[in-house]
Structure formats: C-alpha cells, structure tokens
Short mmCIF file of C-alpha atoms in Angstrom, two decimals:
data_model
loop_
_atom_site.label_atom_id
_atom_site.label_comp_id
_atom_site.label_asym_id
_atom_site.label_seq_id
_atom_site.Cartn_x
_atom_site.Cartn_y
_atom_site.Cartn_z
CA MET A 21 0.00 0.00 0.00
CA GLU A 22 1.40 3.39 -1.02
CA PRO A 23 2.06 5.88 1.80
CA ALA A 24 -0.34 8.86 1.94
CA PRO A 25 1.09 11.92 0.14
CA GLY A 26 2.41 14.76 2.29
CA PRO A 27 1.25 18.41 2.03
CA GLN A 28 3.81 19.29 -0.67
CA GLU A 29 2.93 16.23 -2.79
CA LYS A 30 -0.77 17.01 -2.40
CA TYR A 31 -0.12 20.61 -3.48
CA GLN A 32 1.72 19.38 -6.63
CA LEU A 33 -1.12 17.00 -7.52
CA ILE A 34 -3.81 19.64 -6.95
CA THR A 35 -2.06 22.35 -8.99
CA ARG A 36 -0.42 20.39 -11.84
CA ASN A 37 -1.45 21.56 -15.33
CA LEU A 38 -3.48 24.46 -13.87
CA GLN A 39 -3.09 27.88 -15.44
CA GLU A 40 -3.61 29.88 -12.26
CA VAL A 41 -4.24 29.54 -8.52
CA LEU A 42 -5.72 32.37 -6.44
CA GLY A 43 -4.92 31.80 -2.73
CA GLU A 44 -1.81 29.60 -2.87
CA ASP A 45 -0.73 30.39 0.71
CA LYS A 46 -4.17 29.53 2.08
CA LEU A 47 -4.16 26.29 0.08
CA MET A 48 -0.84 25.16 1.57
CA ALA A 49 -1.94 26.16 5.09
CA ILE A 50 -5.10 24.01 4.82
CA LEU A 51 -3.17 21.03 3.42
CA LYS A 52 -0.84 21.12 6.45
CA GLU A 53 -3.86 20.81 8.77
CA ARG A 54 -6.52 18.73 6.95
CA GLU A 55 -7.95 17.65 3.60
CA LEU A 56 -9.09 20.33 1.15
CA LYS A 57 -12.82 20.66 0.38
CA ILE A 58 -13.37 21.62 -3.24
CA TYR A 59 -16.21 21.80 -5.76
CA TRP A 60 -16.58 21.84 -9.53
CA GLY A 61 -19.86 22.98 -11.07
CA THR A 62 -21.28 22.45 -14.53
CA ALA A 63 -24.36 24.19 -15.94
CA THR A 64 -26.65 21.56 -17.49
CA THR A 65 -26.96 23.12 -20.96
CA GLY A 66 -25.57 21.59 -24.20
CA LYS A 67 -24.47 17.96 -24.44
CA PRO A 68 -21.13 17.33 -22.67
CA HIS A 69 -18.30 16.55 -25.11
CA VAL A 70 -14.77 15.13 -24.85
CA ALA A 71 -13.33 18.39 -23.48
CA TYR A 72 -15.18 17.52 -20.25
CA PHE A 73 -12.48 14.89 -19.73
CA VAL A 74 -10.16 17.80 -18.85
CA PRO A 75 -11.93 18.70 -15.57
CA MET A 76 -12.62 14.98 -14.97
CA SER A 77 -8.88 14.34 -15.12
CA LYS A 78 -8.27 17.10 -12.55
CA ILE A 79 -11.00 15.66 -10.29
CA ALA A 80 -9.01 12.41 -10.38
CA ASP A 81 -5.94 14.42 -9.25
CA PHE A 82 -7.93 16.02 -6.40
CA LEU A 83 -9.05 12.60 -5.15
CA LYS A 84 -5.48 11.26 -5.31
CA ALA A 85 -4.50 14.24 -3.14
CA GLY A 86 -7.14 13.25 -0.58
CA CYS A 87 -9.53 16.15 -1.30
CA GLU A 88 -13.23 16.03 -0.46
CA VAL A 89 -14.79 16.73 -3.87
CA THR A 90 -18.32 17.93 -4.63
CA ILE A 91 -19.75 18.00 -8.16
CA LEU A 92 -22.54 20.54 -8.64
CA PHE A 93 -25.09 20.08 -11.43
CA ALA A 94 -25.97 23.77 -11.79
CA ASP A 95 -29.48 23.39 -13.21
CA LEU A 96 -30.73 26.81 -12.16
CA HIS A 97 -27.64 28.44 -13.71
CA ALA A 98 -28.45 26.67 -17.01
CA TYR A 99 -31.83 28.41 -17.06
CA LEU A 100 -30.50 31.81 -15.98
CA ASP A 101 -27.87 31.84 -18.75
CA ASN A 102 -30.17 33.21 -21.47
CA MET A 103 -32.41 30.13 -21.05
CA LYS A 104 -29.78 27.84 -22.61
CA ALA A 105 -31.81 25.06 -20.97
CA PRO A 106 -35.57 25.72 -21.28
CA TRP A 107 -37.47 25.22 -18.00
CA GLU A 108 -39.45 22.26 -19.37
CA LEU A 109 -36.20 20.45 -20.29
CA LEU A 110 -34.26 21.36 -17.14
CA GLU A 111 -35.02 18.18 -15.18
CA LEU A 112 -34.31 15.93 -18.19
CA ARG A 113 -30.99 17.64 -18.98
CA THR A 114 -29.90 17.48 -15.36
CA ARG A 115 -30.59 13.74 -15.29
CA TYR A 116 -28.68 13.35 -18.57
CA TYR A 117 -25.68 15.23 -17.11
CA GLU A 118 -25.75 13.10 -13.96
CA HIS A 119 -25.59 9.88 -15.99
CA VAL A 120 -22.99 11.06 -18.50
CA ILE A 121 -20.62 12.74 -16.00
CA LYS A 122 -20.70 9.64 -13.78
CA ALA A 123 -20.03 7.45 -16.85
CA MET A 124 -17.04 9.65 -17.78
CA LEU A 125 -15.61 9.41 -14.26
CA GLU A 126 -16.02 5.63 -14.25
CA SER A 127 -14.31 5.36 -17.67
CA ILE A 128 -11.17 7.01 -16.26
CA GLY A 129 -11.23 4.92 -13.07
CA VAL A 130 -12.55 7.49 -10.57
CA PRO A 131 -14.41 5.84 -7.64
CA LEU A 132 -17.85 7.50 -7.46
CA GLU A 133 -18.31 6.69 -3.77
CA LYS A 134 -15.61 9.24 -2.94
CA LEU A 135 -17.59 12.07 -4.57
CA ARG A 136 -20.60 14.10 -3.43
CA PHE A 137 -23.13 14.97 -6.15
CA VAL A 138 -25.48 17.94 -5.63
CA ARG A 139 -28.12 19.71 -7.77
CA GLY A 140 -28.32 23.48 -7.55
CA THR A 141 -32.08 23.46 -7.01
CA ASP A 142 -31.59 21.20 -3.95
CA TYR A 143 -30.58 24.32 -1.97
CA GLN A 144 -30.76 27.40 -4.24
CA LEU A 145 -34.53 27.72 -3.76
CA SER A 146 -34.32 27.72 0.05
CA LYS A 147 -35.41 30.74 2.12
CA GLU A 148 -31.83 31.33 3.42
CA TYR A 149 -30.22 31.20 -0.04
CA THR A 150 -32.91 33.44 -1.57
CA LEU A 151 -32.40 36.01 1.18
CA ASP A 152 -28.65 35.98 0.50
CA VAL A 153 -29.33 36.59 -3.21
CA TYR A 154 -31.30 39.72 -2.22
CA ARG A 155 -28.58 40.78 0.24
CA LEU A 156 -25.95 40.38 -2.45
CA SER A 157 -28.02 42.29 -5.02
CA SER A 158 -28.13 45.25 -2.61
CA VAL A 159 -24.32 45.65 -2.65
CA VAL A 160 -23.32 44.49 -6.16
CA THR A 161 -23.22 47.09 -8.94
CA GLN A 162 -24.70 46.37 -12.36
CA HIS A 163 -21.25 47.06 -13.85
CA ASP A 164 -19.54 44.44 -11.66
CA ALA A 165 -22.25 41.81 -12.29
CA LYS A 166 -22.06 42.28 -16.06
CA LYS A 167 -18.26 42.29 -16.06
CA ALA A 168 -18.11 39.12 -13.93
CA GLY A 169 -20.25 37.15 -16.36
CA ALA A 170 -18.68 38.50 -19.56
CA GLU A 171 -16.68 35.33 -20.36
CA VAL A 172 -19.30 32.80 -19.23
CA VAL A 173 -22.83 34.16 -19.63
CA LYS A 174 -24.03 34.34 -23.25
CA GLN A 175 -23.63 37.94 -24.45
CA VAL A 176 -26.59 39.31 -26.42
CA GLU A 177 -27.66 42.72 -27.69
CA HIS A 178 -30.40 43.12 -25.04
CA PRO A 179 -29.17 41.19 -21.96
CA LEU A 180 -31.68 39.73 -19.52
CA LEU A 181 -31.63 40.45 -15.80
CA SER A 182 -31.11 36.72 -15.17
CA GLY A 183 -27.59 36.93 -16.64
CA LEU A 184 -26.68 39.57 -14.04
CA LEU A 185 -27.83 37.26 -11.21
CA TYR A 186 -25.68 34.36 -12.47
CA PRO A 187 -22.28 35.43 -10.99
CA GLY A 188 -23.84 36.16 -7.60
CA LEU A 189 -25.39 32.71 -7.37
CA GLN A 190 -22.08 31.09 -8.31
CA ALA A 191 -20.34 33.08 -5.56
CA LEU A 192 -22.95 32.04 -2.96
CA ASP A 193 -22.54 28.37 -3.98
CA GLU A 194 -19.08 28.42 -2.36
CA GLU A 195 -20.65 29.23 1.02
CA TYR A 196 -23.66 26.93 0.76
CA LEU A 197 -21.60 23.95 -0.38
CA LYS A 198 -19.24 24.58 2.60
CA VAL A 199 -16.04 24.29 0.55
CA ASP A 200 -12.55 25.81 0.79
CA ALA A 201 -12.04 26.10 -2.97
CA GLN A 202 -13.79 26.25 -6.32
CA PHE A 203 -12.33 24.73 -9.49
CA GLY A 204 -13.13 25.81 -13.06
CA GLY A 205 -11.72 27.04 -16.36
CA VAL A 206 -9.76 30.27 -16.62
CA ASP A 207 -12.82 31.73 -18.42
CA GLN A 208 -14.41 31.78 -14.93
CA ARG A 209 -11.72 34.10 -13.51
CA LYS A 210 -13.91 37.21 -13.43
CA ILE A 211 -16.61 35.32 -11.52
CA PHE A 212 -13.97 34.02 -9.10
CA THR A 213 -12.57 37.51 -8.39
CA PHE A 214 -16.17 38.77 -8.08
CA ALA A 215 -16.77 36.13 -5.38
CA GLU A 216 -13.54 37.12 -3.57
CA LYS A 217 -14.68 40.76 -3.55
CA TYR A 218 -18.32 40.33 -2.51
CA LEU A 219 -18.61 37.26 -0.25
CA PRO A 220 -16.78 39.01 2.64
CA SER A 221 -19.36 41.83 2.42
CA LEU A 222 -21.97 39.26 3.54
CA GLY A 223 -19.69 38.03 6.33
CA TYR A 224 -18.55 34.93 4.41
CA ALA A 225 -14.94 33.79 3.90
CA LYS A 226 -12.99 34.37 0.69
CA ARG A 227 -12.31 31.04 -1.04
CA ILE A 228 -9.37 29.58 -2.99
CA HIS A 229 -9.80 29.44 -6.79
CA LEU A 230 -8.14 26.88 -9.08
CA MET A 231 -8.21 27.44 -12.85
CA ASN A 232 -7.64 25.11 -15.76
CA PRO A 233 -6.41 26.58 -19.07
CA MET A 234 -8.96 26.71 -21.89
CA VAL A 235 -8.21 23.72 -24.10
CA PRO A 236 -8.41 24.45 -27.84
CA GLY A 237 -11.11 22.58 -29.74
CA LEU A 238 -10.43 20.55 -32.86
CA THR A 239 -10.68 23.68 -35.02
CA GLY A 240 -7.99 25.47 -32.96
CA SER A 241 -10.46 27.64 -31.01
CA LYS A 242 -12.26 26.90 -27.73
CA MET A 243 -13.99 23.53 -27.78
CA SER A 244 -17.68 24.34 -27.63
CA SER A 245 -21.00 22.51 -27.46
CA SER A 246 -22.36 25.01 -29.98
CA GLU A 247 -19.63 24.53 -32.60
CA GLU A 248 -20.25 21.08 -34.04
CA ASP A 249 -16.88 20.68 -35.77
CA SER A 250 -14.93 21.87 -32.71
CA LYS A 251 -16.13 19.01 -30.50
CA ILE A 252 -16.44 15.24 -30.34
CA ASP A 253 -19.63 14.16 -28.60
CA LEU A 254 -19.27 11.50 -25.91
CA LEU A 255 -21.71 9.26 -27.80
CA ASP A 256 -20.24 9.82 -31.28
CA ARG A 257 -19.71 6.62 -33.25
CA LYS A 258 -16.13 5.52 -33.95
CA GLU A 259 -16.46 6.55 -37.60
CA ASP A 260 -17.58 10.05 -36.51
CA VAL A 261 -14.59 10.32 -34.16
CA LYS A 262 -12.30 9.38 -37.04
CA LYS A 263 -13.95 11.92 -39.36
CA LYS A 264 -13.74 14.79 -36.86
CA LEU A 265 -10.15 14.04 -35.89
CA LYS A 266 -9.21 13.87 -39.57
CA LYS A 267 -10.54 17.43 -39.99
CA ALA A 268 -8.92 18.65 -36.76
CA PHE A 269 -6.42 21.52 -36.94
CA CYS A 270 -2.99 19.92 -36.45
CA GLU A 271 -0.45 21.75 -38.62
CA PRO A 272 2.98 20.03 -38.87
CA GLY A 273 5.37 21.48 -36.29
CA ASN A 274 2.75 23.92 -34.88
CA VAL A 275 2.19 23.42 -31.15
CA GLU A 276 0.10 26.60 -30.67
CA ASN A 277 -3.73 26.26 -30.53
CA ASN A 278 -3.31 22.57 -31.33
CA GLY A 279 -6.39 20.83 -29.91
CA VAL A 280 -5.01 17.33 -30.54
CA LEU A 281 -1.81 17.99 -28.56
CA SER A 282 -3.77 19.79 -25.83
CA PHE A 283 -6.05 16.78 -25.35
CA ILE A 284 -3.00 14.56 -24.91
CA LYS A 285 -1.46 16.98 -22.40
CA HIS A 286 -4.52 17.61 -20.26
CA VAL A 287 -6.34 14.28 -20.43
CA LEU A 288 -4.37 11.32 -21.73
CA PHE A 289 -1.03 12.00 -20.02
CA PRO A 290 -2.42 12.67 -16.52
CA LEU A 291 -4.50 9.48 -16.70
CA LYS A 292 -1.78 7.08 -17.89
CA SER A 293 1.49 9.00 -17.24
CA GLU A 294 2.47 8.02 -20.79
CA PHE A 295 1.33 8.24 -24.39
CA VAL A 296 2.07 5.85 -27.26
CA VAL A 297 2.42 7.21 -30.80
CA LEU A 298 1.36 4.41 -33.13
CA ARG A 299 3.39 4.23 -36.35
CA GLU A 300 4.15 1.73 -39.08
CA GLU A 301 7.57 0.07 -38.84
CA LYS A 302 8.79 1.87 -41.98
CA TRP A 303 8.29 5.19 -40.11
CA GLY A 304 10.14 4.01 -37.01
CA GLY A 305 7.46 1.92 -35.30
CA ASN A 306 5.55 2.75 -32.10
CA LYS A 307 7.15 5.17 -29.65
CA THR A 308 6.19 5.55 -25.97
CA TYR A 309 6.51 8.98 -24.35
CA THR A 310 6.64 9.23 -20.55
CA ALA A 311 6.89 13.06 -20.53
CA TYR A 312 4.55 15.33 -22.50
CA GLU A 313 7.37 17.85 -23.11
CA ALA A 314 9.30 15.24 -25.10
CA LEU A 315 6.28 14.56 -27.32
CA GLU A 316 5.69 18.28 -27.91
CA LYS A 317 9.39 18.76 -28.78
CA ASP A 318 9.29 15.89 -31.31
CA PHE A 319 6.10 17.27 -32.86
CA ALA A 320 7.59 20.77 -33.09
CA GLU A 321 10.66 19.30 -34.83
CA GLN A 322 8.35 17.26 -37.11
CA VAL A 323 9.68 13.94 -35.85
CA VAL A 324 6.03 13.04 -35.14
CA HIS A 325 3.63 13.39 -38.07
CA PRO A 326 0.11 14.90 -37.52
CA GLY A 327 -1.50 11.83 -39.10
CA ASP A 328 0.20 9.47 -36.64
CA LEU A 329 -0.69 11.76 -33.73
CA LYS A 330 -4.37 11.85 -34.74
CA ASN A 331 -4.53 8.08 -35.24
CA SER A 332 -2.98 7.49 -31.81
CA VAL A 333 -5.41 9.90 -30.11
CA GLU A 334 -8.29 8.21 -31.93
CA VAL A 335 -7.35 4.80 -30.44
CA ALA A 336 -6.84 6.21 -26.92
CA LEU A 337 -10.03 8.29 -27.06
CA ASN A 338 -12.20 5.39 -28.21
CA LYS A 339 -10.97 3.36 -25.22
CA LEU A 340 -12.37 6.13 -22.98
CA LEU A 341 -15.61 6.44 -24.95
CA ASP A 342 -16.41 2.71 -25.33
CA PRO A 343 -17.77 2.20 -21.76
CA ILE A 344 -19.83 5.44 -22.07
CA ARG A 345 -21.31 4.31 -25.40
CA GLU A 346 -22.07 0.91 -23.88
CA LYS A 347 -23.82 2.43 -20.86
CA PHE A 348 -25.97 4.69 -23.07
CA ASN A 349 -26.92 1.82 -25.37
CA CYS A 350 -29.79 0.80 -23.08
CA PRO A 351 -33.38 1.85 -24.03
CA GLU A 352 -33.86 3.95 -20.86
CA LEU A 353 -30.82 6.19 -21.49
CA LYS A 354 -31.44 6.38 -25.24
CA GLN A 355 -34.91 7.71 -24.43
CA LEU A 356 -33.49 10.18 -21.88
CA SER A 357 -30.96 11.47 -24.43
CA SER A 358 -33.60 12.10 -27.11
CA ALA A 359 -36.03 13.66 -24.61
CA ALA A 360 -33.39 16.00 -23.09
CA TYR A 361 -32.10 17.08 -26.51
CA PRO A 362 -35.05 16.78 -28.91
CA THR A 363 -34.53 17.29 -32.62
CA PRO A 364 -36.16 20.59 -33.70
CA SER A 365 -39.49 20.04 -35.48
CA LYS A 366 -39.37 20.38 -39.25
CA ALA A 367 -42.18 20.75 -41.77
CA LYS A 368 -42.68 17.81 -44.11
CA PRO A 369 -41.57 18.23 -47.74
CA GLY A 370 -44.09 20.34 -49.63
CA GLU A 371 -45.58 21.90 -46.48
CA LYS A 372 -45.10 25.59 -45.83
CA GLY A 373 -45.11 25.00 -42.10
CA THR A 374 -47.16 23.60 -39.26
CA LYS A 375 -48.00 24.74 -35.77
CA ASN A 376 -44.80 23.05 -34.56
CA SER A 377 -42.50 24.35 -37.28
CA GLU A 378 -40.81 27.72 -37.16
CA PRO A 379 -39.57 29.91 -40.02
CA GLU A 380 -35.98 29.12 -40.89
CA ASP A 381 -33.58 31.63 -39.33
CA VAL A 382 -31.19 33.19 -41.84
CA VAL A 383 -28.37 34.17 -39.47
CA PRO A 384 -24.59 34.54 -40.02
CA SER A 385 -23.73 31.60 -37.74
CA ARG A 386 -25.05 29.29 -40.47
CA LEU A 387 -22.01 30.20 -42.60
CA ASP A 388 -18.85 28.11 -42.07
CA ILE A 389 -16.29 30.90 -42.53
CA ARG A 390 -12.67 30.12 -41.65
CA VAL A 391 -9.20 31.58 -41.85
CA GLY A 392 -7.31 29.95 -44.72
CA LYS A 393 -3.67 30.02 -45.79
CA VAL A 394 -2.93 29.99 -49.53
CA ILE A 395 -0.44 27.17 -50.15
CA SER A 396 -0.23 27.49 -53.94
CA VAL A 397 -1.66 29.64 -56.76
CA GLU A 398 -1.82 28.70 -60.44
CA LYS A 399 -3.64 30.11 -63.46
CA HIS A 400 -6.70 28.05 -64.46
CA PRO A 401 -5.71 25.97 -67.53
CA ASP A 402 -8.92 26.89 -69.37
CA ALA A 403 -9.84 30.37 -68.10
CA ASP A 404 -7.65 33.48 -68.27
CA SER A 405 -9.48 35.30 -65.43
CA LEU A 406 -9.38 32.47 -62.88
CA TYR A 407 -6.81 31.25 -60.35
CA VAL A 408 -6.77 27.71 -58.96
CA GLU A 409 -5.55 27.87 -55.35
CA LYS A 410 -4.73 25.24 -52.74
CA ILE A 411 -5.87 26.64 -49.37
CA ASP A 412 -5.18 25.17 -45.92
CA VAL A 413 -8.24 25.53 -43.66
CA GLY A 414 -7.00 23.29 -40.85
CA GLU A 415 -8.19 20.02 -42.39
CA ALA A 416 -6.14 16.93 -43.28
CA GLU A 417 -5.76 18.14 -46.90
CA PRO A 418 -5.86 21.66 -48.39
CA ARG A 419 -8.97 22.63 -50.36
CA THR A 420 -8.98 23.42 -54.06
CA VAL A 421 -10.58 26.83 -54.64
CA VAL A 422 -11.21 28.63 -57.93
CA SER A 423 -11.23 32.45 -57.69
CA GLY A 424 -11.79 35.15 -60.30
CA LEU A 425 -8.94 37.32 -59.01
CA VAL A 426 -6.44 37.26 -61.90
CA HIS A 427 -7.21 40.86 -63.00
CA PHE A 428 -7.24 42.24 -59.42
CA VAL A 429 -4.58 40.53 -57.31
CA PRO A 430 -1.12 39.51 -58.58
CA LYS A 431 -0.26 35.85 -58.04
CA GLU A 432 2.69 36.66 -55.75
CA GLN A 433 0.40 38.68 -53.43
CA LEU A 434 -1.83 35.63 -52.90
CA GLN A 435 0.94 33.10 -52.29
CA ASP A 436 1.27 32.28 -48.52
CA ARG A 437 -1.37 34.89 -47.70
CA LEU A 438 -4.02 34.48 -44.99
CA VAL A 439 -7.51 34.78 -46.48
CA VAL A 440 -11.12 34.37 -45.35
CA LEU A 441 -12.84 31.36 -46.90
CA LEU A 442 -16.52 30.37 -46.99
CA CYS A 443 -16.28 26.60 -46.55
CA ASN A 444 -19.83 25.22 -46.66
CA LEU A 445 -20.98 26.17 -50.14
CA LYS A 446 -21.91 23.18 -52.27
CA PRO A 447 -18.75 22.33 -54.32
CA GLN A 448 -19.17 23.25 -57.96
CA LYS A 449 -17.12 22.91 -61.12
CA MET A 450 -15.73 26.10 -62.63
CA ARG A 451 -14.52 25.45 -66.18
CA GLY A 452 -13.78 21.81 -65.32
CA VAL A 453 -12.12 22.34 -61.91
CA GLU A 454 -14.18 21.67 -58.76
CA SER A 455 -14.07 24.58 -56.32
CA GLN A 456 -14.48 23.68 -52.62
CA GLY A 457 -14.98 27.15 -51.20
CA MET A 458 -15.10 30.88 -51.86
CA VAL A 459 -12.42 33.46 -51.00
CA LEU A 460 -14.34 36.42 -49.54
CA CYS A 461 -13.24 39.78 -50.95
CA ALA A 462 -14.07 43.46 -50.62
CA SER A 463 -15.20 45.09 -53.84
CA SER A 464 -15.44 48.79 -54.71
CA VAL A 465 -18.84 50.26 -55.54
CA GLY A 466 -17.88 52.43 -58.53
CA GLU A 467 -15.78 52.00 -61.64
CA PRO A 468 -13.07 51.00 -62.30
CA ARG A 469 -13.82 47.94 -60.16
CA GLN A 470 -11.29 47.16 -57.44
CA VAL A 471 -11.13 43.93 -55.43
CA GLU A 472 -9.16 43.11 -52.24
CA PRO A 473 -9.25 39.80 -50.35
CA LEU A 474 -10.51 40.17 -46.77
CA GLU A 475 -7.69 40.01 -44.23
CA PRO A 476 -7.88 38.15 -40.89
CA PRO A 477 -5.96 39.66 -37.94
CA ALA A 478 -2.21 38.98 -37.87
CA GLY A 479 -1.35 35.84 -35.93
CA CYS A 480 -4.42 33.81 -36.90
CA CYS A 481 -3.99 30.13 -37.71
CA ALA A 482 -5.46 28.28 -40.68
CA GLY A 483 -8.78 26.75 -39.68
CA GLU A 484 -9.80 29.35 -37.07
CA ARG A 485 -13.50 30.20 -37.19
CA VAL A 486 -14.58 33.63 -38.42
CA TYR A 487 -17.90 34.76 -36.98
CA VAL A 488 -20.14 37.82 -36.85
CA GLU A 489 -20.28 39.73 -33.56
CA GLY A 490 -23.20 38.47 -31.46
CA TYR A 491 -23.50 35.22 -33.44
CA GLU A 492 -20.57 33.30 -31.96
CA GLY A 493 -22.62 30.40 -30.64
CA GLY A 494 -24.58 28.97 -33.57
CA GLU A 495 -23.68 25.91 -35.60
CA PRO A 496 -22.94 26.34 -39.31
CA ASP A 497 -24.93 24.28 -41.82
CA GLU A 498 -23.01 21.23 -42.99
CA GLU A 499 -23.69 22.37 -46.56
CA LEU A 500 -25.67 25.40 -47.74
CA LYS A 501 -28.51 24.32 -50.00
CA PRO A 502 -28.37 26.40 -53.22
CA LYS A 503 -32.18 26.60 -53.51
CA LYS A 504 -32.52 28.20 -50.06
CA LYS A 505 -30.05 30.98 -50.97
CA VAL A 506 -28.90 31.44 -47.36
CA PHE A 507 -25.57 32.99 -48.36
CA GLU A 508 -27.18 35.30 -50.92
CA LYS A 509 -29.72 36.59 -48.35
CA LEU A 510 -26.99 37.27 -45.78
CA GLN A 511 -24.61 38.73 -48.36
CA ALA A 512 -27.12 41.47 -49.16
CA ASP A 513 -26.22 43.04 -45.78
CA PHE A 514 -22.44 42.50 -46.01
CA HIS A 515 -20.43 45.70 -46.39
CA ILE A 516 -17.12 47.39 -45.55
CA SER A 517 -17.25 50.12 -42.90
CA GLU A 518 -15.53 53.51 -43.07
CA ASP A 519 -12.75 51.92 -40.96
CA CYS A 520 -12.32 49.17 -43.58
CA VAL A 521 -13.84 46.53 -41.27
CA ALA A 522 -15.97 43.73 -42.75
CA GLN A 523 -19.52 43.86 -41.32
CA TRP A 524 -22.99 42.34 -41.50
CA LYS A 525 -25.71 44.82 -40.47
CA GLN A 526 -23.10 47.00 -38.67
CA ARG A 527 -21.78 43.96 -36.72
CA ASN A 528 -18.09 43.18 -37.21
CA PHE A 529 -16.63 40.02 -38.69
CA LEU A 530 -14.30 38.67 -35.97
CA THR A 531 -11.81 36.00 -35.03
CA LYS A 532 -10.62 35.50 -31.47
CA LEU A 533 -7.72 37.88 -32.30
CA GLY A 534 -9.79 40.80 -33.57
CA THR A 535 -11.63 42.21 -36.57
CA VAL A 536 -11.52 41.10 -40.21
CA SER A 537 -10.77 43.97 -42.58
CA CYS A 538 -9.62 44.96 -46.05
CA LYS A 539 -6.79 47.23 -47.08
CA SER A 540 -8.54 50.32 -48.48
CA LEU A 541 -12.04 49.83 -49.97
CA LYS A 542 -14.15 51.87 -47.52
CA GLY A 543 -17.90 51.50 -48.05
CA GLY A 544 -17.42 48.57 -50.41
CA SER A 545 -19.43 45.37 -50.78
CA ILE A 546 -18.30 41.82 -49.93
CA SER A 547 -18.52 38.90 -52.30
#
C-alpha cells in the first residue's frame, strides 16, 4: 500500500497543469492541517463533449490528493444563462448530465463513492439562499455583475436580468456547499474575483480558486457545445470520431492552438502518465513517451507526423468512450438522451409550415467561414481570369478553390497569404475544376472595379473560425442548400465600414484575435 502523500505532494497533484491559482498560501496552510474541500460545477446546458475529460482528469488528481470533492449540477444556472436550458427540459438535462458525468468518471477509473453529487435546485430555492441573493443584489453594482459574467454568460444585444444574477449565485454556492475552494476554467476568472470581492461583504470567507487553461477545440479555437466541428460528442460513433479528428487543426510542427496535442497533455497524459504514438515500422514503429514535453518537442521538430498523432489519439479516445457508449446503449438512457435534446421540429416536404415548425432563421452563424492560408496559386488551364488555389483551412488536406482574381490581385500577393474562406458552399465545377470554397473579398462600388481579399488579424492560424459579432454560438450548416439561398440573403447586408472593417448589419466580422478587414475599400461590398 502506497504511503499517503504529504502536504507538498498534495499541493503538486492539486495544482499540476493548472493555469492559475488564487490563494496559494491559504491552500498550503489548509493542506498542512486537513484535507481540502473543493467543488466543480457544470451548468446543465448543451451535451457534454470530450473536453469535459479535462476537468474529470483534474478531479481524479484532487481525489489522489485526498480532497473532499463535490460536483454541482448547476441546473438553475443553465436556465438563468439566457435560457440555454428551457425550464421544461431542465429536469431531463440534469438527469442526462448526472448519468454522463458519472459514466465519464467511471471510464477514467474514478471511484464515485468518494464524490458528493449535488443539484443546484436542492438548496438554491431555500429561504436562506434566496435572502442571500437579495442581500448580495443590494451591494453588487450592475457594472460588476455584467463584467463578472462576460466570459461565461451568453452575451446578447439586449441582456436579460437573469444573466446579471448568475455570478452572484455562483459566488454564494461556495458558502452553501461549505467548501474551501472552487475549481473551473480560466474563463471563470472574473466570476472568481467577483466572489472574492463580494462574499466578505456578507460576512462569508474568501475562497481559494483553481483554474484550468482553456483547451483548444479541434478547429484550434475553444472547444464548444455550440460549434459542431470543434467538439467530439461522448456518444459519437467511432467513424464520426475518425472523421472529426481527420478534420482537426494539427499543422505540422505547430504546437500553438493545437487541440489534438492539448487533449493529450490535459487528459491522456495525466490518466496514464504516458502516451504511445502508433506508427508503421517503416516510419520508425511505435514510440512511448513518458513526458509530455518530449512529445511536444518531437512534434515541433516534425519527428512526429500529424496523421500518426491523430490516429494514436483516436485509439486512446475510443478506449475512454467505449464504456460510455455501452452504458448509453440501453433503451432507458437512449430515451433520456432524445427527450433532453429533442430534434427541432421540421415541416414535411411540400408543407409551408405547421404549428410546430418555425420559419428558418437566416443568421450569419449558419455560414462556415474560416481563416485559410494559400499554399499554392496557379492560373486556371482553361480560363484566363481564374486562379486555382490550394488553401489550408486546418483540415487533413488543403482545399482546391477557384477564384476570379487574376485581373485584381497579382499571383505573388496571394501566395502564402491568410484569407477568409466560406467553406460550406456546395462544391461546384468552374470550367472543369471543382471549387471547394469561396475566398471572400471586398469590392469597390464604382468603376473601375477594385477587389481586395478580406484580411484576418495577424497571428491567426489556418482553420480558425470567423464569426459575426453576437452570433458566436450557432452551428454552421453542414452544406448550404443552393435553392434556399442562405448565403445570398446574408450577403445582401455585407459591407465594408468607413474603418475598412468587414460587417454584416453593422456587426463586425471577428476571429478570437480581432476584426476582419480589407486594405482600403471603404464603403465597399463583400462577395
């Protein structure tokens, strides 16, 4: 039997792979006296995906360090956050989360009997808690409440009062769950500092806060329930896992914003203390890494190929997902899954709509717009005005794109350039060459016509999502149906501002690094 870890060993286990700890001295002082009491909360909104293995892996660390761990299913928070979980689905989604989170913990070998599971509505509707919400609302400013929720609560043009209550409830949870510390992602930092500021004003102690880094999704941005291509669902079939990993952003030698490497670092390594890269003998055979830094170094030096890395993650990930798939293969849980996350009603072919069907929303989030890097540019063999480009959009292979830019942009100005590419148009042949996307460009209004490709912010990576301000959360269509003319309807409101920023209805085109712009065509159109 292994000896119990001492305070320093416990501290190392609790803090490894974290991005930040607020209250390190207090943490060490508690560990010298007794076990740490800590909680992790999850709002029961969209379906949990594989990124949830990151906090699960840390919960395993906390238990190894002897911590008393509480998992909060924050059902009331899910409703308050812009009604991400409708009231009538709240109970069903909470039950779904309970089953799936427990299945995840079991798949990584965490003993459930050592954990305490709590629902928010078990205590958040009590007289005492409600009074504390009112007490808190009498001292918190609107500015501080809005600022605290900026990274977590869905931001909309006309915010609801419920979103301002959200940070206060999360702060009070620390007191009502009787814990020493709260654990979450670094996107929760503003809520954590809000809690540290305001809990003492009610006579409650300031808690310790432990923060995980935000793990990039498969597209290179934050892994999100609302971005279908950025996540792998816990119940995805093996063929879907393969397909999504194949499309994952994993540029040779690039270790920045690499979701595949991040998953290895934050999930697979902590669980097994090693990772095996599976390779054919002619490429050197399998190689076992016992330190993540060595794997990252070999990838950066291109000793490890992205294809081998993805294949190896696919095998390891399916081993984690198999017991979850098996558990959810029973009729009871299949029914729960479909009831908690019902498919939106659709009118039958030929019908203009029924009482249950809603008009189709034509919103910018339906467009799959990404940053692309032009790998090669050649003149079209059969058309003097067309280029044929190979453009990297973070997928396994670059896309072939045909653009009518010969008379506007010299070939050498396109080579190795970052562009903005619409990726979910139906592929179509242009003079015999199939084009798999459209390079979005600014165009002057008057004559002579001038055209400039839209420019993403400096530092963007191929494959990063481009979105319209206020429409970050929606899922793009897999393929835009030409008859529905979704792009054409949206394009009618595309324009270039007086600051040369690309916009839709006065809302900026953005990446996580800033605005998308053009060089000089103020007031122009976008096509």
